[in-house]
Short mmCIF file of C-alpha atoms in Angstrom, two decimals:
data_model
loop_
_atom_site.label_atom_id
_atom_site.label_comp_id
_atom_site.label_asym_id
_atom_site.label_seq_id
_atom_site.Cartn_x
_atom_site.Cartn_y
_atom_site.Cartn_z
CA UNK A 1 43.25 -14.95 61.13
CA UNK A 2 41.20 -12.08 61.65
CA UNK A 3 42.23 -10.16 58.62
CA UNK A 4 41.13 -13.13 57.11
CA UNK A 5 37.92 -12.96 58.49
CA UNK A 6 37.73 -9.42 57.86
CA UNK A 7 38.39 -9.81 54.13
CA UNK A 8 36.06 -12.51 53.58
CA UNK A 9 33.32 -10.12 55.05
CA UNK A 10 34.11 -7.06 52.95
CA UNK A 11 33.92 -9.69 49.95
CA UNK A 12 30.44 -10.80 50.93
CA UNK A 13 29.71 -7.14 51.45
CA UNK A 14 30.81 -6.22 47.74
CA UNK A 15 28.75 -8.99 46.29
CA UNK A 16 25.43 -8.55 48.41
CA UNK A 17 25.58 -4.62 47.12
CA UNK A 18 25.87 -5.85 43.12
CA UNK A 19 22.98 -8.36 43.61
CA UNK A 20 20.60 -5.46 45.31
CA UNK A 21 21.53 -3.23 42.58
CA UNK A 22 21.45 -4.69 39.27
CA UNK A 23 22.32 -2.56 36.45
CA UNK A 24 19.90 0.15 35.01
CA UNK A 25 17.10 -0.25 32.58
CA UNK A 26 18.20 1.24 29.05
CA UNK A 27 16.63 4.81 29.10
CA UNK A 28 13.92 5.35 26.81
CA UNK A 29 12.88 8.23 25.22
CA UNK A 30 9.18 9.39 23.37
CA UNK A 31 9.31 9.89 20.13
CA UNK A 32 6.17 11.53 17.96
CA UNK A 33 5.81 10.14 14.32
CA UNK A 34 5.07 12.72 11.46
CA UNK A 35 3.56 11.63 8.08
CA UNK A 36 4.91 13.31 5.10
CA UNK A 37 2.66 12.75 1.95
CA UNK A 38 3.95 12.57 -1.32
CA UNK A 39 2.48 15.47 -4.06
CA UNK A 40 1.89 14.11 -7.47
CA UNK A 41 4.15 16.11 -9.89
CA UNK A 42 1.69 17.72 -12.51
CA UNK A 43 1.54 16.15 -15.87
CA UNK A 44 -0.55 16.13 -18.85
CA UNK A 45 -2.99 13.57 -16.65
CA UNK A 46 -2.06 14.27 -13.48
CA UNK A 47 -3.52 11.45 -10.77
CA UNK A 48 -5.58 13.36 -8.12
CA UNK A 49 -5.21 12.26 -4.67
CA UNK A 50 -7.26 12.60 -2.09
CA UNK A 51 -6.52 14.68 1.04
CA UNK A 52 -6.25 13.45 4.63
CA UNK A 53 -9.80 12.72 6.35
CA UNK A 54 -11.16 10.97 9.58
CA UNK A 55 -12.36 8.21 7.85
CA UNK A 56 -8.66 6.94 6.45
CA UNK A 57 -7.11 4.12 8.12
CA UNK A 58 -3.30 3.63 9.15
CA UNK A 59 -0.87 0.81 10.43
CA UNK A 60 1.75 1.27 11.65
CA UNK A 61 4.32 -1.63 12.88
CA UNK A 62 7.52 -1.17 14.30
CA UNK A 63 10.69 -3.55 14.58
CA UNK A 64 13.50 -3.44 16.62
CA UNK A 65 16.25 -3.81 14.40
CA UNK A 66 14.70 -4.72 11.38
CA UNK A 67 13.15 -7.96 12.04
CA UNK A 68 11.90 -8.39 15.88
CA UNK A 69 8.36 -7.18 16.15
CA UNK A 70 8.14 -4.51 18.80
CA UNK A 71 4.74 -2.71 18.66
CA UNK A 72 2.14 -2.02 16.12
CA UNK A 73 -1.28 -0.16 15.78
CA UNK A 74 -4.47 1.01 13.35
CA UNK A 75 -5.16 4.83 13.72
CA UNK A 76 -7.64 6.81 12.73
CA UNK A 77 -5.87 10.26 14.25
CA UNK A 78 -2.59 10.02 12.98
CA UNK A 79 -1.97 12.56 16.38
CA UNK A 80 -1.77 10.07 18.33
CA UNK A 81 1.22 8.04 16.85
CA UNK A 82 3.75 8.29 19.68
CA UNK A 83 5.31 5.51 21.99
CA UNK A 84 8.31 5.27 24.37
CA UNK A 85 11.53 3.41 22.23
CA UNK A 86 14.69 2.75 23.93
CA UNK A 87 17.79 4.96 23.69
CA UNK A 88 20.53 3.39 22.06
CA UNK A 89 17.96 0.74 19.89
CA UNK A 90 17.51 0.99 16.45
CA UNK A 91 14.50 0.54 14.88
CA UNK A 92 12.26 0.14 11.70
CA UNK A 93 8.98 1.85 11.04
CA UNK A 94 6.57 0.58 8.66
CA UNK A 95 3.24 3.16 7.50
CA UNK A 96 0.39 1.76 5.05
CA UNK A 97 -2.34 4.28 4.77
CA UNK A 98 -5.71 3.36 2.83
CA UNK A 99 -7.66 6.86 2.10
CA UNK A 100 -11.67 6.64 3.21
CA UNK A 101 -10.21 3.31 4.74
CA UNK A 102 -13.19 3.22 6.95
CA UNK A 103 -15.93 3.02 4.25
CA UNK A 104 -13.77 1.08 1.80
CA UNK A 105 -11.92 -1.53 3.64
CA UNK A 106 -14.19 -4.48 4.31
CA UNK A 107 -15.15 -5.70 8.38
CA UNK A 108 -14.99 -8.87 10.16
CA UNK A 109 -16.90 -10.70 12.52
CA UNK A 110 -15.00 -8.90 15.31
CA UNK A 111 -15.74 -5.42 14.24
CA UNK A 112 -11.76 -5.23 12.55
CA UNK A 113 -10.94 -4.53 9.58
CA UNK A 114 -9.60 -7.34 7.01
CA UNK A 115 -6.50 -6.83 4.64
CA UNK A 116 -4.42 -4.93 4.69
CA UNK A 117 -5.31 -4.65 8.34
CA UNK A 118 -5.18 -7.76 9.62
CA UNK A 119 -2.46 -9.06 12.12
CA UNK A 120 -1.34 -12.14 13.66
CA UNK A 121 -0.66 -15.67 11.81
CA UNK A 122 -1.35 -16.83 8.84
CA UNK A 123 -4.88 -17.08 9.43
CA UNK A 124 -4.77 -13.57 11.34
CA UNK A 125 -7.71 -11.53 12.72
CA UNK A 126 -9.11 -8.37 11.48
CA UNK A 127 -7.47 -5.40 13.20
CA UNK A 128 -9.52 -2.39 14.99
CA UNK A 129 -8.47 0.91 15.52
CA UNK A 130 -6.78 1.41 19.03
CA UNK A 131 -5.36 4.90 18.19
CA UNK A 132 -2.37 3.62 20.40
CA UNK A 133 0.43 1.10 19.77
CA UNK A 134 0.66 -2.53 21.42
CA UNK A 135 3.51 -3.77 22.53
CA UNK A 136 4.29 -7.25 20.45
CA UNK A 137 6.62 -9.83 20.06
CA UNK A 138 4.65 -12.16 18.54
CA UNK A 139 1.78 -10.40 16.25
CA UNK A 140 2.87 -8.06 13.37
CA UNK A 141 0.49 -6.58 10.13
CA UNK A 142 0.18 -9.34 7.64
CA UNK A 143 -0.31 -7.44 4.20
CA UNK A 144 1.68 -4.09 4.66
CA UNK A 145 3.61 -3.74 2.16
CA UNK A 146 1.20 -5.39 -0.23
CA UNK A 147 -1.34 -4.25 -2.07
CA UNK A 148 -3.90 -6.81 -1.38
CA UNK A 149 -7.49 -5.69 0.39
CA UNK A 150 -10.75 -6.87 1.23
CA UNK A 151 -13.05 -4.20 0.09
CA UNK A 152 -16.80 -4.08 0.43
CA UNK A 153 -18.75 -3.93 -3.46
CA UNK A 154 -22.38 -3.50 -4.36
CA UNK A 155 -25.08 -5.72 -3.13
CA UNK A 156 -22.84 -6.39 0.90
CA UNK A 157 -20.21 -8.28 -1.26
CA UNK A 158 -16.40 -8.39 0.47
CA UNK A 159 -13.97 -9.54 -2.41
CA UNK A 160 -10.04 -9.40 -2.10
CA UNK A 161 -8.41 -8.56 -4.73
CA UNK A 162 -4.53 -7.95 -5.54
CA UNK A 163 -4.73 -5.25 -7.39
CA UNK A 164 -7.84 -3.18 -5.28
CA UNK A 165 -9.57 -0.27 -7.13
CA UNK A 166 -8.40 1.64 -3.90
CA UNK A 167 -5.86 4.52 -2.80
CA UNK A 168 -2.79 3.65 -0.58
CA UNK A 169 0.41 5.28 0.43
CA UNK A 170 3.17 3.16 1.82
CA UNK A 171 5.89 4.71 3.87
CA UNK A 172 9.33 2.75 5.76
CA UNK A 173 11.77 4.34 7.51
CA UNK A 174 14.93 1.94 8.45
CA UNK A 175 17.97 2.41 11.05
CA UNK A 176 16.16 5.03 13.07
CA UNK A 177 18.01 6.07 16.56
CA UNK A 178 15.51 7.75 18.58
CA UNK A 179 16.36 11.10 20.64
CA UNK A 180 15.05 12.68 23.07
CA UNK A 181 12.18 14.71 22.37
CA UNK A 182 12.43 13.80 19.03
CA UNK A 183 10.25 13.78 15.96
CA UNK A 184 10.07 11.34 13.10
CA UNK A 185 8.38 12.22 9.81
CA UNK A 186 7.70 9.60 7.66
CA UNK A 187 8.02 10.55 3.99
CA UNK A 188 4.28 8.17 2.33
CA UNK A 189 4.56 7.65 -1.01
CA UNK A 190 1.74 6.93 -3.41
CA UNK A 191 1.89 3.33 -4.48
CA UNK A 192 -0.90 3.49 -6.80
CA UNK A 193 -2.00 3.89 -10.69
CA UNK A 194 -4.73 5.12 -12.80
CA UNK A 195 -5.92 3.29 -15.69
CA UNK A 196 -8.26 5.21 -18.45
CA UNK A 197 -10.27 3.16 -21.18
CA UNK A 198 -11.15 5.69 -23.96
CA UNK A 199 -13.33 4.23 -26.66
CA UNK A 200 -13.89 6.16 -29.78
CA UNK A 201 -17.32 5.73 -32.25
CA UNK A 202 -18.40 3.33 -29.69
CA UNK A 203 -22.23 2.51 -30.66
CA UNK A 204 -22.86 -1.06 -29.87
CA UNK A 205 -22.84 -3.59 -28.04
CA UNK A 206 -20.25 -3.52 -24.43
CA UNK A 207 -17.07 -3.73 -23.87
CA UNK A 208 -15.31 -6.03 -20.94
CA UNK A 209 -12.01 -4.82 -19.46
CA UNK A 210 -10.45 -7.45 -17.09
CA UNK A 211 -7.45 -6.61 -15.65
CA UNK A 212 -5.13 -9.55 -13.47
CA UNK A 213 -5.58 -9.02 -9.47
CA UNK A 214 -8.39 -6.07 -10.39
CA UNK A 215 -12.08 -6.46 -10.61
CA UNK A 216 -13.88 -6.94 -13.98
CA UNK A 217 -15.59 -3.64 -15.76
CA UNK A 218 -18.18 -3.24 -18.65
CA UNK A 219 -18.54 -0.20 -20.88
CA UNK A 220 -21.63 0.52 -22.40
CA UNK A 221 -22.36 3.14 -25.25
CA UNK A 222 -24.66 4.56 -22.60
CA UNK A 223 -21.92 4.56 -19.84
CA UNK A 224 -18.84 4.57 -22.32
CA UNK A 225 -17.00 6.66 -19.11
CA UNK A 226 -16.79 3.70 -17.22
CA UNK A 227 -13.45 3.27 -16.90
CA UNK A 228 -11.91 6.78 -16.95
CA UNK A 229 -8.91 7.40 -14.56
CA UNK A 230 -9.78 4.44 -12.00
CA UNK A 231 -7.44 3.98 -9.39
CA UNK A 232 -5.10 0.86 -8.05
CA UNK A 233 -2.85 -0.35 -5.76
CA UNK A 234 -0.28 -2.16 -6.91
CA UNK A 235 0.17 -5.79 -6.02
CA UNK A 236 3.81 -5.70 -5.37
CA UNK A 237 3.85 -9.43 -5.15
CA UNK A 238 7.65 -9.68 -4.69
CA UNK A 239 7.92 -7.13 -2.28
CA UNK A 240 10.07 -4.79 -4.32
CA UNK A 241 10.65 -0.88 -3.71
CA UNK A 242 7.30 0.12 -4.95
CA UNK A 243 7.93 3.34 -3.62
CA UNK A 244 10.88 4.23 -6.53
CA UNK A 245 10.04 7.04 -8.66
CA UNK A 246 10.61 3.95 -11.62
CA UNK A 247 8.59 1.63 -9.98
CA UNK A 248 6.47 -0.44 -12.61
CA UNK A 249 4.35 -3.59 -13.25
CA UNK A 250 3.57 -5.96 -16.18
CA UNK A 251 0.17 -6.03 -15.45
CA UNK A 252 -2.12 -8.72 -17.97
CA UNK A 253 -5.42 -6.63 -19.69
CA UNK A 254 -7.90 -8.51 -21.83
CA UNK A 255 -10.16 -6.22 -23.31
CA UNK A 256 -13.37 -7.93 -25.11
CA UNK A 257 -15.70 -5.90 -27.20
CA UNK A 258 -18.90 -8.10 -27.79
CA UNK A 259 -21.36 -6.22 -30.73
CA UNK A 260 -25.33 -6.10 -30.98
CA UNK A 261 -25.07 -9.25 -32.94
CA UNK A 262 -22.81 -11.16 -30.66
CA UNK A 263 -19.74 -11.26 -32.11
CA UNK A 264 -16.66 -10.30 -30.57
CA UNK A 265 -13.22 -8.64 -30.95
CA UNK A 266 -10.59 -8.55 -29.00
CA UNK A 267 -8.84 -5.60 -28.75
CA UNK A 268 -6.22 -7.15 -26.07
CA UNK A 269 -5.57 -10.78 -25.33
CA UNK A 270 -5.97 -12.26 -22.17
CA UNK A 271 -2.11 -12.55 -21.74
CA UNK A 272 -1.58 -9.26 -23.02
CA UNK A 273 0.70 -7.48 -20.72
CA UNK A 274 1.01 -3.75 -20.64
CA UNK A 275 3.90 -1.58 -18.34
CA UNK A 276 2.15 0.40 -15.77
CA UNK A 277 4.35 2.90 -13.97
CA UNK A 278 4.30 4.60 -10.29
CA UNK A 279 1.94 7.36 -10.43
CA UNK A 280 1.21 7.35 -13.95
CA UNK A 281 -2.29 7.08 -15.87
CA UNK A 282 -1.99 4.59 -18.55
CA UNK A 283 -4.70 5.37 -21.28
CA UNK A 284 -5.77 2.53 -23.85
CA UNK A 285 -7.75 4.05 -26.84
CA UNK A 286 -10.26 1.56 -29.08
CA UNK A 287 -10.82 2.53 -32.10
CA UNK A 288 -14.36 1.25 -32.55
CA UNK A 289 -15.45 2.73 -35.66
CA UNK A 290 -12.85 0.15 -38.13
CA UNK A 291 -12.41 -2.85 -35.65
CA UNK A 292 -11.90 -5.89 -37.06
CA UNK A 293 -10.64 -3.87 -40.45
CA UNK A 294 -7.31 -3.43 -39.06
CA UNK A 295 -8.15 -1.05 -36.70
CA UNK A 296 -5.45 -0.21 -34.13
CA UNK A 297 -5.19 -0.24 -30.26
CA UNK A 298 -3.11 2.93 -29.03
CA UNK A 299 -1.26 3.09 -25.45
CA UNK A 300 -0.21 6.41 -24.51
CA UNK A 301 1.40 7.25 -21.23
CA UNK A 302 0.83 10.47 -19.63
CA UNK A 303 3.94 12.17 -18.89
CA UNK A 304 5.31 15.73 -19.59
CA UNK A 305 8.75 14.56 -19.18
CA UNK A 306 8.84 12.02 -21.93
CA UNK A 307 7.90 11.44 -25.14
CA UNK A 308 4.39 9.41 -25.09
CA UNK A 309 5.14 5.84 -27.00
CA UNK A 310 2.25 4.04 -28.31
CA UNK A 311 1.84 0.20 -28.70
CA UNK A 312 -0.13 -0.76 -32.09
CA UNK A 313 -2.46 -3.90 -31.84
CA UNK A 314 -4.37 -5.56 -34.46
CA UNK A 315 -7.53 -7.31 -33.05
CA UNK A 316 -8.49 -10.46 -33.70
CA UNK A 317 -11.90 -11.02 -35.07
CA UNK A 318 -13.30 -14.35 -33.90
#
């Protein structure tokens, strides 16, 4: 009987030992985030890009795994990117950066900044700059991997477009394992394109560009510049790899010349779609001088590497 006894208490002992001393927390380790621009390869139009400054913006959003929100943050010191992940976790790392963010990106009622800043739900609320991350479950960056904004325009206007006449570099990095002491550089790429509106023996008139997601433009013979390499984000509505070298959109350009005695030609239709590539600069020429005499519409695409094809239109004289 006392054995008994004695082997019920060394059981009790056993278990009141495992329940003080539950198992240890998963070690976690602090990692630093690098950001590795992407150079634009030179070409016969090479795009220009602007360097790094205080006034550009960056989110950042993390997921453990690759789908449970873990921690994001908007930085103005890219420095300052470093948190504590978990030994052992995997995790995925999402960078947008908008260049001169701060002056282009439209503000909120709270002092945040709107898309592609803002975070929550589906209504979500401008995000400011903490310069740290926030530990999340629950909130996450809305427009990422997007190209929509909300920029500020002439006269205190804030209009969202899909296709912004802004700069952005977009950056992911999937699977990572951190380590101790470790370092992550994120490699940004440039998800943008120029677009260049040349018009030759232009002397009347104005001409309307209007491109889908994009704001509208008017050349005049007095401004016929007005359009000449003008940057965009793509819209990457299907949330494709729009960081692939290949990466392209059908993008819809109606281009409207109306003369000095009101008439108009239309050197592209409104449903007029023309490739626009990664990187690239796609120039439209108008030959002015013979339009409406069959006068032709030439698209050349800048790019040492390939032969430059051109697309021949015949505008329609209305």
């Amino acid at each position: 009987m006392k054995n008994l006894i004695f082997i019920l208490l060394a059981i009790s002992s056993m278990v009141s030992c495992r329940l003080d001393k539950p198992d240890p927390l998963p070690e976690k380790y602090t990692v630093q985030l690098l950001l590795d621009r992407e150079d634009i390869v030179e070409r016969d139009e090479p795009l220009t890009l602007t360097k790094a400054s205080s006034k550009d913006l960056y989110a950042v959003q993390i997921y453990k795994g690759s789908i449970l929100q873990y921690a994001y943050g908007i930085f103005d010191d890219e420095s300052r990117m470093s948190l504590d992940l978990e030994l052992g976790s995997t995790y995925k790392i999402e960078v947008s950066v908008v260049p001169n963010g701060k002056d282009l990106i439209a503000k909120g009622e709270n002092g945040g900044y709107q898309d592609p800043f803002l975070v929550g739900g589906f209504s979500g609320t401008p995000g400011k700059i903490t310069n740290e991350f926030i530990k999340s479950s629950s909130e996450n960056y809305l427009e990422i991997n997007t190209g929509k904004a909300v920029i500020n325009e002439e006269g205190g206007k804030k209009t969202e477009y899909a296709r912004p006449p802004i700069e952005r570099y977009y950056g992911v990095v999937k699977n990572y394992r951190p380590e101790r002491g470790g370092t992550l550089t994120i490699p940004l790429k440039y998800v943008c394109f120029g677009l260049t509106i040349v018009p030759e023996d232009f002397t009347e008139g104005s001409i309307e560009v209007k491109m889908e997601g994009a704001p509208t433009f008017t050349l005049t013979p007095d401004d016929p510049t007005a359009v000449t390499k003008k940057i965009f984000t793509f819209e990457n509505f299907m949330g494709n790899d729009w960081t692939a070298d290949d990466y392209s959109e059908d993008i819809p350009i109606a281009i409207t010349w109306t003369k000095g005695d009101g008439s108009k030609i239309q050197f592209s239709k409104p449903m007029t779609s023309y490739t626009i590539t990664r990187k690239m600069n796609k120039i439209l020429t108008l030959l002015c001088s013979n339009a409406g005499q069959g006068s032709l519409v030439l698209e050349r695409e800048n790019d040492t590497l390939v032969d430059d094809p051109e697309t021949l239109e015949q505008p329609t004289k209305n």
